[in-house]
CSV table of C-alpha atoms in Angstrom, one decimal:
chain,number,residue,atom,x,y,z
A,728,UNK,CA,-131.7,-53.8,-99.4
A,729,UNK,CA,-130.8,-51.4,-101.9
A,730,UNK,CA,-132.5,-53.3,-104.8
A,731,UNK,CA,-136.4,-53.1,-105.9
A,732,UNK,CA,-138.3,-55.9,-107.8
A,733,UNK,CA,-139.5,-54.4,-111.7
A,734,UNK,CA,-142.2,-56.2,-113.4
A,735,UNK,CA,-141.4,-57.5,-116.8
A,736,UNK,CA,-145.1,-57.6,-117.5
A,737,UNK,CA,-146.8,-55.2,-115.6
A,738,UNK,CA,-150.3,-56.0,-117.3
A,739,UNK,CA,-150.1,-59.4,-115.7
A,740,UNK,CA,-152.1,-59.7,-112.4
A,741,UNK,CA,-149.9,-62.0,-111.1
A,742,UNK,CA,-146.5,-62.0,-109.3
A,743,UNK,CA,-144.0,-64.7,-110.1
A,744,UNK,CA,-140.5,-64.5,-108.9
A,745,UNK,CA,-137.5,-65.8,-110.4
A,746,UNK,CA,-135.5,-67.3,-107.5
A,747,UNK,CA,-132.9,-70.1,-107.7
A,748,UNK,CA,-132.7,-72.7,-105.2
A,749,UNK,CA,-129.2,-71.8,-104.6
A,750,UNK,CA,-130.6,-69.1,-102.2
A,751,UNK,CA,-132.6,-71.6,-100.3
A,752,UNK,CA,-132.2,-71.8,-96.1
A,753,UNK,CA,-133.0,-75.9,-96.5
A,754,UNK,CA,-130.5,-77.0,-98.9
A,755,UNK,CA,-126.7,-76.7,-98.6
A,756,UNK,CA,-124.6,-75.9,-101.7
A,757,UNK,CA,-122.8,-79.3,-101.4
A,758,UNK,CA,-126.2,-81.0,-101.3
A,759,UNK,CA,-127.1,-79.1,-104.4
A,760,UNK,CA,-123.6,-80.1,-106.2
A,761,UNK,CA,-124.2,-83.5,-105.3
A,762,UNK,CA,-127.4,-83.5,-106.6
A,763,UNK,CA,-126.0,-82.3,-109.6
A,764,UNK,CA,-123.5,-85.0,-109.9
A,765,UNK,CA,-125.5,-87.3,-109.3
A,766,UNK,CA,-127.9,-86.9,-112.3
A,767,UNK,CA,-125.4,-85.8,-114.9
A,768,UNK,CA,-126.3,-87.2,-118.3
A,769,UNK,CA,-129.8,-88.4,-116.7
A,770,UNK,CA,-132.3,-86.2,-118.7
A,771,UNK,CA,-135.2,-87.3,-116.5
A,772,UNK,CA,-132.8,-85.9,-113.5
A,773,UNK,CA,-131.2,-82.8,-114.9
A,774,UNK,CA,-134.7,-81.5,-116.3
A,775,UNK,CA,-136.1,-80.9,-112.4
A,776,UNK,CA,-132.3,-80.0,-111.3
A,777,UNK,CA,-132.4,-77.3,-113.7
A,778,UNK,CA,-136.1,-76.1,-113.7
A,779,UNK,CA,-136.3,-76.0,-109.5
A,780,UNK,CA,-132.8,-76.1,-108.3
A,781,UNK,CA,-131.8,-73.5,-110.7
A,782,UNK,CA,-134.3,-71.6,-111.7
A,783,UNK,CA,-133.9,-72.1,-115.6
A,784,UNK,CA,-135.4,-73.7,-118.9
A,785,UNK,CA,-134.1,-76.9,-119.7
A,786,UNK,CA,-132.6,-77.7,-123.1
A,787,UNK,CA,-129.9,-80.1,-124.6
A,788,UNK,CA,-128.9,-82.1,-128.3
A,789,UNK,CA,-132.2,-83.2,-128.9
A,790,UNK,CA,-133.8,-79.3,-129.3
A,791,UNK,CA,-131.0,-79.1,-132.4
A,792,UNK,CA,-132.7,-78.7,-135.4
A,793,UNK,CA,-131.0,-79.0,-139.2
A,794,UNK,CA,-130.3,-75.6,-139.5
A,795,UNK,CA,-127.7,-75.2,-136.1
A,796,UNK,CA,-125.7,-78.1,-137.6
A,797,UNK,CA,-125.5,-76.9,-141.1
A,798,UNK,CA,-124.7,-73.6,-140.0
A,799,UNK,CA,-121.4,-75.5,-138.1
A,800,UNK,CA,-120.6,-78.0,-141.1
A,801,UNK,CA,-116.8,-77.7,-142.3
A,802,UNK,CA,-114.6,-78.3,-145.1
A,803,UNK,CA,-112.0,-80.5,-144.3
A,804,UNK,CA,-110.3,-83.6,-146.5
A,805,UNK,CA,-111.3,-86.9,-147.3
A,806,UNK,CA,-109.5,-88.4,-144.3
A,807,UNK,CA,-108.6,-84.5,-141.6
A,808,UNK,CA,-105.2,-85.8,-139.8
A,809,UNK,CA,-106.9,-86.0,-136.5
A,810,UNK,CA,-108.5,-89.3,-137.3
A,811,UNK,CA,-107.1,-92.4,-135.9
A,812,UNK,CA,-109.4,-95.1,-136.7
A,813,UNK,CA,-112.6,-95.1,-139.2
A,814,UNK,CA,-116.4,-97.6,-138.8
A,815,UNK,CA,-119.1,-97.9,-140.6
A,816,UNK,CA,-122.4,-98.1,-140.5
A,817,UNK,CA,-124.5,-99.2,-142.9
A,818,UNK,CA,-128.7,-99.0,-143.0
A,819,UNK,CA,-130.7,-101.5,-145.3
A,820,UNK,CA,-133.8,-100.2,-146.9
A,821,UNK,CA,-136.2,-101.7,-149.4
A,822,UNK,CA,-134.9,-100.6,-152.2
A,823,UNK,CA,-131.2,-99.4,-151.4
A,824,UNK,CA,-128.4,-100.2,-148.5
A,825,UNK,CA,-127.2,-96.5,-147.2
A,826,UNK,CA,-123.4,-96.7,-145.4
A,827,UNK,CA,-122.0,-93.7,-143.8
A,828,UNK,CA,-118.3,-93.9,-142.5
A,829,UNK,CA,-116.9,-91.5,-139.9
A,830,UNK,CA,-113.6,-90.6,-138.7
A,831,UNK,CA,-112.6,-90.9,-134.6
A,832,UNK,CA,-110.0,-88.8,-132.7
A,833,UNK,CA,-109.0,-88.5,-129.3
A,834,UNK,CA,-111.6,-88.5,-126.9
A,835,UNK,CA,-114.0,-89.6,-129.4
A,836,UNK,CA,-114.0,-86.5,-131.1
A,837,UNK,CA,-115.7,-87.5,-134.4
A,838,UNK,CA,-115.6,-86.3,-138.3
A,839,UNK,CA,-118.6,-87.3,-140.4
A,840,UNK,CA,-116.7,-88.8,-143.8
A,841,UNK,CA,-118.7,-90.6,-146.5
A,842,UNK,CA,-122.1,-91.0,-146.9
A,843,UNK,CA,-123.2,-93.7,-149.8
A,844,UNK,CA,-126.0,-94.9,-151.6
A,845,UNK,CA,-126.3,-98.6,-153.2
A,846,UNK,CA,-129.1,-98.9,-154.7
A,847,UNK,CA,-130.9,-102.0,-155.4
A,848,UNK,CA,-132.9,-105.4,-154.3
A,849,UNK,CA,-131.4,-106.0,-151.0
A,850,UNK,CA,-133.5,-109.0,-149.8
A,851,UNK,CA,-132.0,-110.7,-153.0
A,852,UNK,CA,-128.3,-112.1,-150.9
A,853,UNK,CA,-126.8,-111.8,-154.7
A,854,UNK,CA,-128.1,-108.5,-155.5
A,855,UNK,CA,-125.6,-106.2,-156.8
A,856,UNK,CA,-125.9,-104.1,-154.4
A,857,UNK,CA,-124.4,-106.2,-151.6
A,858,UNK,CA,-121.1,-106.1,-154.0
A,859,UNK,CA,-121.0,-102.3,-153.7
A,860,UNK,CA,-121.1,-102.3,-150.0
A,861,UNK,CA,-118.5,-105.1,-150.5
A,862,UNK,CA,-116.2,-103.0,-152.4
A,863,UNK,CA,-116.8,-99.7,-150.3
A,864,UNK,CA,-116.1,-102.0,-147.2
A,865,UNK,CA,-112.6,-103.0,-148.0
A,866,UNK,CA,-111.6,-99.5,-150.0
A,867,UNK,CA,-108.6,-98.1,-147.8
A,868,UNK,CA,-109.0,-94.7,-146.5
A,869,UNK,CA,-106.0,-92.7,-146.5
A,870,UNK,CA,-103.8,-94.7,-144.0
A,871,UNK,CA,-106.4,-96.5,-142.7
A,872,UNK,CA,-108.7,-99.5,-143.5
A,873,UNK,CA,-112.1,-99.9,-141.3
A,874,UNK,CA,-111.9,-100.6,-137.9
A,875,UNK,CA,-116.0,-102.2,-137.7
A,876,UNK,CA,-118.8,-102.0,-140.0
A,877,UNK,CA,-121.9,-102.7,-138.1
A,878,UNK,CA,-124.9,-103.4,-140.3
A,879,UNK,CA,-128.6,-102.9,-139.1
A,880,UNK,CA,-130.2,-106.3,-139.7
A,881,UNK,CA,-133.9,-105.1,-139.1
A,882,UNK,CA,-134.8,-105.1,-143.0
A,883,UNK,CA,-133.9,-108.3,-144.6
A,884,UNK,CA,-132.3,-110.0,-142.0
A,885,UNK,CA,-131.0,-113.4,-143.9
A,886,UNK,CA,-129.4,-111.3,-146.0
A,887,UNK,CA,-127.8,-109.3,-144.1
A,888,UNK,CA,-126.4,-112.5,-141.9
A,889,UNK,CA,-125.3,-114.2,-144.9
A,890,UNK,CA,-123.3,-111.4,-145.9
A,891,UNK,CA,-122.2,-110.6,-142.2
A,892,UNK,CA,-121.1,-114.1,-141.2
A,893,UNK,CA,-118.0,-114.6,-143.8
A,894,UNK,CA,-116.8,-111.3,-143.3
A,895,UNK,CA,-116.7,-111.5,-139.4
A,896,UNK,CA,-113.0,-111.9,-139.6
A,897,UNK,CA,-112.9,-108.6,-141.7
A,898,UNK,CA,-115.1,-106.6,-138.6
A,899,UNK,CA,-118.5,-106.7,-140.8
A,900,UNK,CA,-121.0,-107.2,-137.7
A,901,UNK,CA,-124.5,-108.0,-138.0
A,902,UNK,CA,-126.8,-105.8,-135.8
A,903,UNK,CA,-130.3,-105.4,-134.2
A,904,UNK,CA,-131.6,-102.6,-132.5
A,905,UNK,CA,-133.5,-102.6,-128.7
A,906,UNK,CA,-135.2,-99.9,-127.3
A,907,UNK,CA,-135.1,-99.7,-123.5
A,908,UNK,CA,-133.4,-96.9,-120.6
A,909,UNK,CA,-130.3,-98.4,-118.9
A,910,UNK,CA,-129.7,-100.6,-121.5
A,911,UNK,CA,-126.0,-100.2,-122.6
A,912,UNK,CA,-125.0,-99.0,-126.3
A,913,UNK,CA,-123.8,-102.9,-127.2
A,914,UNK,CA,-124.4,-106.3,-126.2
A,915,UNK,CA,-123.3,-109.6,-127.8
A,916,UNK,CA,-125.6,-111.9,-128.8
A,917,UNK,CA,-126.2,-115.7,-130.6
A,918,UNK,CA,-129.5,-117.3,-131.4
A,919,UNK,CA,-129.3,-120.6,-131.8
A,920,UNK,CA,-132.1,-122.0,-134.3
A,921,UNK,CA,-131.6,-122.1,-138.2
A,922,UNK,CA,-128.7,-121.2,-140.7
A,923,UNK,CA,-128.2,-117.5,-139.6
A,924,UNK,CA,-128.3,-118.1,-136.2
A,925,UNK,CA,-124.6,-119.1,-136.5
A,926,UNK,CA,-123.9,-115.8,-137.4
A,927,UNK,CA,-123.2,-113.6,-134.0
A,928,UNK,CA,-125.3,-110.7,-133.8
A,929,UNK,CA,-124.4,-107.6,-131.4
A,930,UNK,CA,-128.1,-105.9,-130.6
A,931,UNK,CA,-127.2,-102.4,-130.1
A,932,UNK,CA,-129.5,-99.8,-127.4
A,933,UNK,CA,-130.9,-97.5,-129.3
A,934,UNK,CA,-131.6,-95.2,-126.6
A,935,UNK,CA,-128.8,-95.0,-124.7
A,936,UNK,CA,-127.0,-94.0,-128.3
A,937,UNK,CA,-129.1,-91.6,-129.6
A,938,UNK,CA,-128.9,-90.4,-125.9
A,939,UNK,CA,-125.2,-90.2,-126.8
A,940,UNK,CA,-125.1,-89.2,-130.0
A,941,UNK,CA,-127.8,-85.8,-129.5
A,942,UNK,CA,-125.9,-84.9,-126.6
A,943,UNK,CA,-122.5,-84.8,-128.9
A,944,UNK,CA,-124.6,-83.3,-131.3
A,945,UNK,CA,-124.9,-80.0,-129.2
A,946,UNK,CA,-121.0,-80.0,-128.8
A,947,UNK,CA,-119.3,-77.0,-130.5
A,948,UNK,CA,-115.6,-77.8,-129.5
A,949,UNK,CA,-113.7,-80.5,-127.7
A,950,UNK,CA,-114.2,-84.0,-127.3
A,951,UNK,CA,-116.6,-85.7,-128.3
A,952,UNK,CA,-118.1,-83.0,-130.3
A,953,UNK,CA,-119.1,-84.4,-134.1
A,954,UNK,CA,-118.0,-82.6,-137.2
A,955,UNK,CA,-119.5,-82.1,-140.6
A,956,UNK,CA,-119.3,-81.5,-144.1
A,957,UNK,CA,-120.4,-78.8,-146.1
A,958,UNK,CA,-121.0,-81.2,-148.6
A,959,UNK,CA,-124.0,-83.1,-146.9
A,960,UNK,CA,-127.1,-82.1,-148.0
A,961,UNK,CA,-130.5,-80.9,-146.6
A,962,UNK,CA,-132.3,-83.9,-146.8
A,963,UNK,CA,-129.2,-85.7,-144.8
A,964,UNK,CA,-129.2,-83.0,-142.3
A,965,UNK,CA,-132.9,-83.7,-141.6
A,966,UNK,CA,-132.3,-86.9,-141.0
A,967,UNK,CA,-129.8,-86.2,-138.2
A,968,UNK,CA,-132.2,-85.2,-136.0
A,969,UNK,CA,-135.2,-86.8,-137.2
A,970,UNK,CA,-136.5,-87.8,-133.8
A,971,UNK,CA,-136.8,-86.3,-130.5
A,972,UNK,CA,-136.9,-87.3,-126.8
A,973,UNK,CA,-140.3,-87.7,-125.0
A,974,UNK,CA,-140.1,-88.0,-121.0
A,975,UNK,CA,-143.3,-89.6,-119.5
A,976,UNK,CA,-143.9,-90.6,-116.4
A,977,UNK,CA,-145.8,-93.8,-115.4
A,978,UNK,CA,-146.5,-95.0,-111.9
A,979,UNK,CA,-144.0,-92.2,-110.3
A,980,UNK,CA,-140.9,-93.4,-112.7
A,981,UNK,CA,-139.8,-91.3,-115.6
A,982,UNK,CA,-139.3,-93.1,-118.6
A,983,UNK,CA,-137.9,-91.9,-122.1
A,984,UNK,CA,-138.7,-92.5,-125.7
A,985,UNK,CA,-137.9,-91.3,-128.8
A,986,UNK,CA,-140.1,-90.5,-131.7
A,987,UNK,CA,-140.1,-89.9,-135.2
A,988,UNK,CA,-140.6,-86.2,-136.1
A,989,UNK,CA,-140.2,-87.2,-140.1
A,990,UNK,CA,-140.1,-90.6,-142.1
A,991,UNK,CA,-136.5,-91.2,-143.1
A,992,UNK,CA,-134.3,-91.1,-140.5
A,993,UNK,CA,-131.0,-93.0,-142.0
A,994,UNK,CA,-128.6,-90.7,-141.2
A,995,UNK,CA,-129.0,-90.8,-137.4
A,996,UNK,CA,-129.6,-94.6,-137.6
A,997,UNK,CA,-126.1,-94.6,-139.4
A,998,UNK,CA,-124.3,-92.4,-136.9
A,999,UNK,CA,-125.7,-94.6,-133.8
A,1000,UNK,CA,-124.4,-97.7,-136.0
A,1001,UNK,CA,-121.1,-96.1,-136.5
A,1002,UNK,CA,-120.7,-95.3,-132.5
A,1003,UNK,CA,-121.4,-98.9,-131.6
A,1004,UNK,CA,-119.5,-99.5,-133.9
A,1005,UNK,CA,-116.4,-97.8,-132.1
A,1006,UNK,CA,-117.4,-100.0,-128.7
A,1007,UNK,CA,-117.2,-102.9,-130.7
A,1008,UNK,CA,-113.6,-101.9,-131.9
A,1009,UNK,CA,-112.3,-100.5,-128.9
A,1010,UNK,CA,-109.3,-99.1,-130.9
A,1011,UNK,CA,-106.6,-97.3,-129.4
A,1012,UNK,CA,-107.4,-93.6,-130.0
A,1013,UNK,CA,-104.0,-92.8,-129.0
A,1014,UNK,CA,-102.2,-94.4,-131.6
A,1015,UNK,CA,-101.6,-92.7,-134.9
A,1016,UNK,CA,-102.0,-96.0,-137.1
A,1017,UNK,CA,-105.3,-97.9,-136.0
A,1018,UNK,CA,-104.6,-101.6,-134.4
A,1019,UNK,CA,-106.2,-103.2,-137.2
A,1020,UNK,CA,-103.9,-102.3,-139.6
A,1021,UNK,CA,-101.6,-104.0,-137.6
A,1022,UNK,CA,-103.4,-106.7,-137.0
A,1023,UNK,CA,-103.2,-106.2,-132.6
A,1024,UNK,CA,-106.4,-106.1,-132.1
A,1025,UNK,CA,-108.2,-109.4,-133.4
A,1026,UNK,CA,-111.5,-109.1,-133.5
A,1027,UNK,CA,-114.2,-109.9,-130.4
A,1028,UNK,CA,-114.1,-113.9,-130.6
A,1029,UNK,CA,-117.7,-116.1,-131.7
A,1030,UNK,CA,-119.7,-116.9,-129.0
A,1031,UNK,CA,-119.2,-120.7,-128.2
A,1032,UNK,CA,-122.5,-120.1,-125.5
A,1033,UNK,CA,-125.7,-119.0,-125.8
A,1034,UNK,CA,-125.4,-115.4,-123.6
A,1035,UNK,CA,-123.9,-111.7,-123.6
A,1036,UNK,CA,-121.1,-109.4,-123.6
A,1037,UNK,CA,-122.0,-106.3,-122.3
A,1038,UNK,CA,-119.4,-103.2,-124.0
């Protein structure tokens, strides 16, 4: 009663209030909490929850752009003493295979380690280049030797089975990206027809990863928050968030895709590798010597069946 509404811009002819729907006669608090719940980490249901239960713009990871993460980027070792288990993911181009490596805690806290470049014929199975990866696969890192390598197989993909397949024993997995909402960050798969089809290939969901990855992106402490080094460079950081999420909605039902806002976007590809990676791997966080040093954790056995493994 005491109070008095102020325009903000008085030379505007129209009213508009700012009122959350917290005040609301028609909905209960516990409704509104539930509602809440109920579409955490659903973009196409927190966007409405925030703009008319709230009262408030909606942003998350994917409005980043390169200059917010280089502004947080670190110096820390080659291998910082919170990491428990290392992957790898590796992108083939043209003309070069990129791998980047990164470094797990607890809670999937992450630390961005090694970014390499082999360059190269990579549709050639004995090109040099597929040695380097080789070689930068089995280095040791610190304590550690790599818990999964997943390797994209959409550029050369007989290549990148025949190097896959013998080193399946070793956690070098052979990859292939689907698009699609709901669909979860790694499923097993084996086709059946010709010489690579013997090698198993886990098809990875894009979207529900970069989903992932662009909403630790936006972290600034804690778990699952994603660390870098000051050491990267622009053109890497760039490629971090090279895409963004477009909402659309098509007969009544909100669908999400994500586009390119730039050419080369290997480093996120890499960092969406490297998380599958981790569900592949399932390695136990909580120890201070990863499982496949040991030798506990055997990796996930060839499909004798045609079919899936959801992780």
């Amino acid at each position: 009663e005491a109070g008095r509404w102020v325009a903000s811009n008085p030379e505007s002819k129209i009213a508009g209030f700012y009122l959350p729907g917290l005040i609301s006669p028609w909905l209960t608090w516990s409704e509104i909490a539930t509602e809440y719940v109920a579409g955490a980490n659903d973009p196409a249901r927190e966007q409405p929850f925030w703009n008319l239960r709230l009262g408030l713009p909606y942003a998350d990871g994917d409005s980043l752009d390169q200059n917010q993460l280089q502004e947080r980027a670190e110096d820390y070792p080659a291998v910082p003493p919170e990491v428990m288990a290392i992957t790898c993911g590796v992108d083939i181009q043209g003309d070069r295979i990129e791998a980047l490596t990164v470094g797990w805690g607890e809670g999937e806290e992450s630390w961005v380690l090694e970014h390499r470049i082999f360059f190269g014929n990579p549709k050639e199975k004995g090109d040099p280049s597929w040695a380097e990866l080789d070689d930068f696969i089995k280095e040791r890192r610190g304590p550690h030797s790599l818990v999964a390598t997943c390797v994209d197989s959409g550029h050369w993909v007989d290549s990148v089975y025949a190097f896959c397949l013998p080193r399946y024993a070793h956690r070098v997995y052979a990859t292939k990206g689907r698009g699609g909402m709901g669909e979860p960050i790694v499923i097993m798969r084996r086709k059946r027809k010709g010489a690579p089809a013997r090698c198993p290939v886990f098809t990875v969901g894009t979207d529900g990863a970069k989903e992932a990855v662009f909403a630790r992106l936006a972290m600034r402490e804690g778990h699952g928050r994603i660390h870098f080094r000051r050491q990267f460079d622009d053109e890497f950081f760039a490629q971090v968030v090279s895409e963004r999420r477009v909402v659309e909605h098509r007969m009544g039902r909100a669908t999400i895709r994500w586009v390119k806002t730039r050419d080369r976007n290997e480093a996120l590809d890499m960092l969406v590798l490297n998380l599958a990676a981790l569900r592949i791997a399932r390695p136990s966080l909580m120890k201070v010597v990863s499982q496949a040093d040991e030798g506990d954790d055997p990796p996930p056995k060839r499909p004798s069946y045609f079919g899936r493994k959801r992780f």
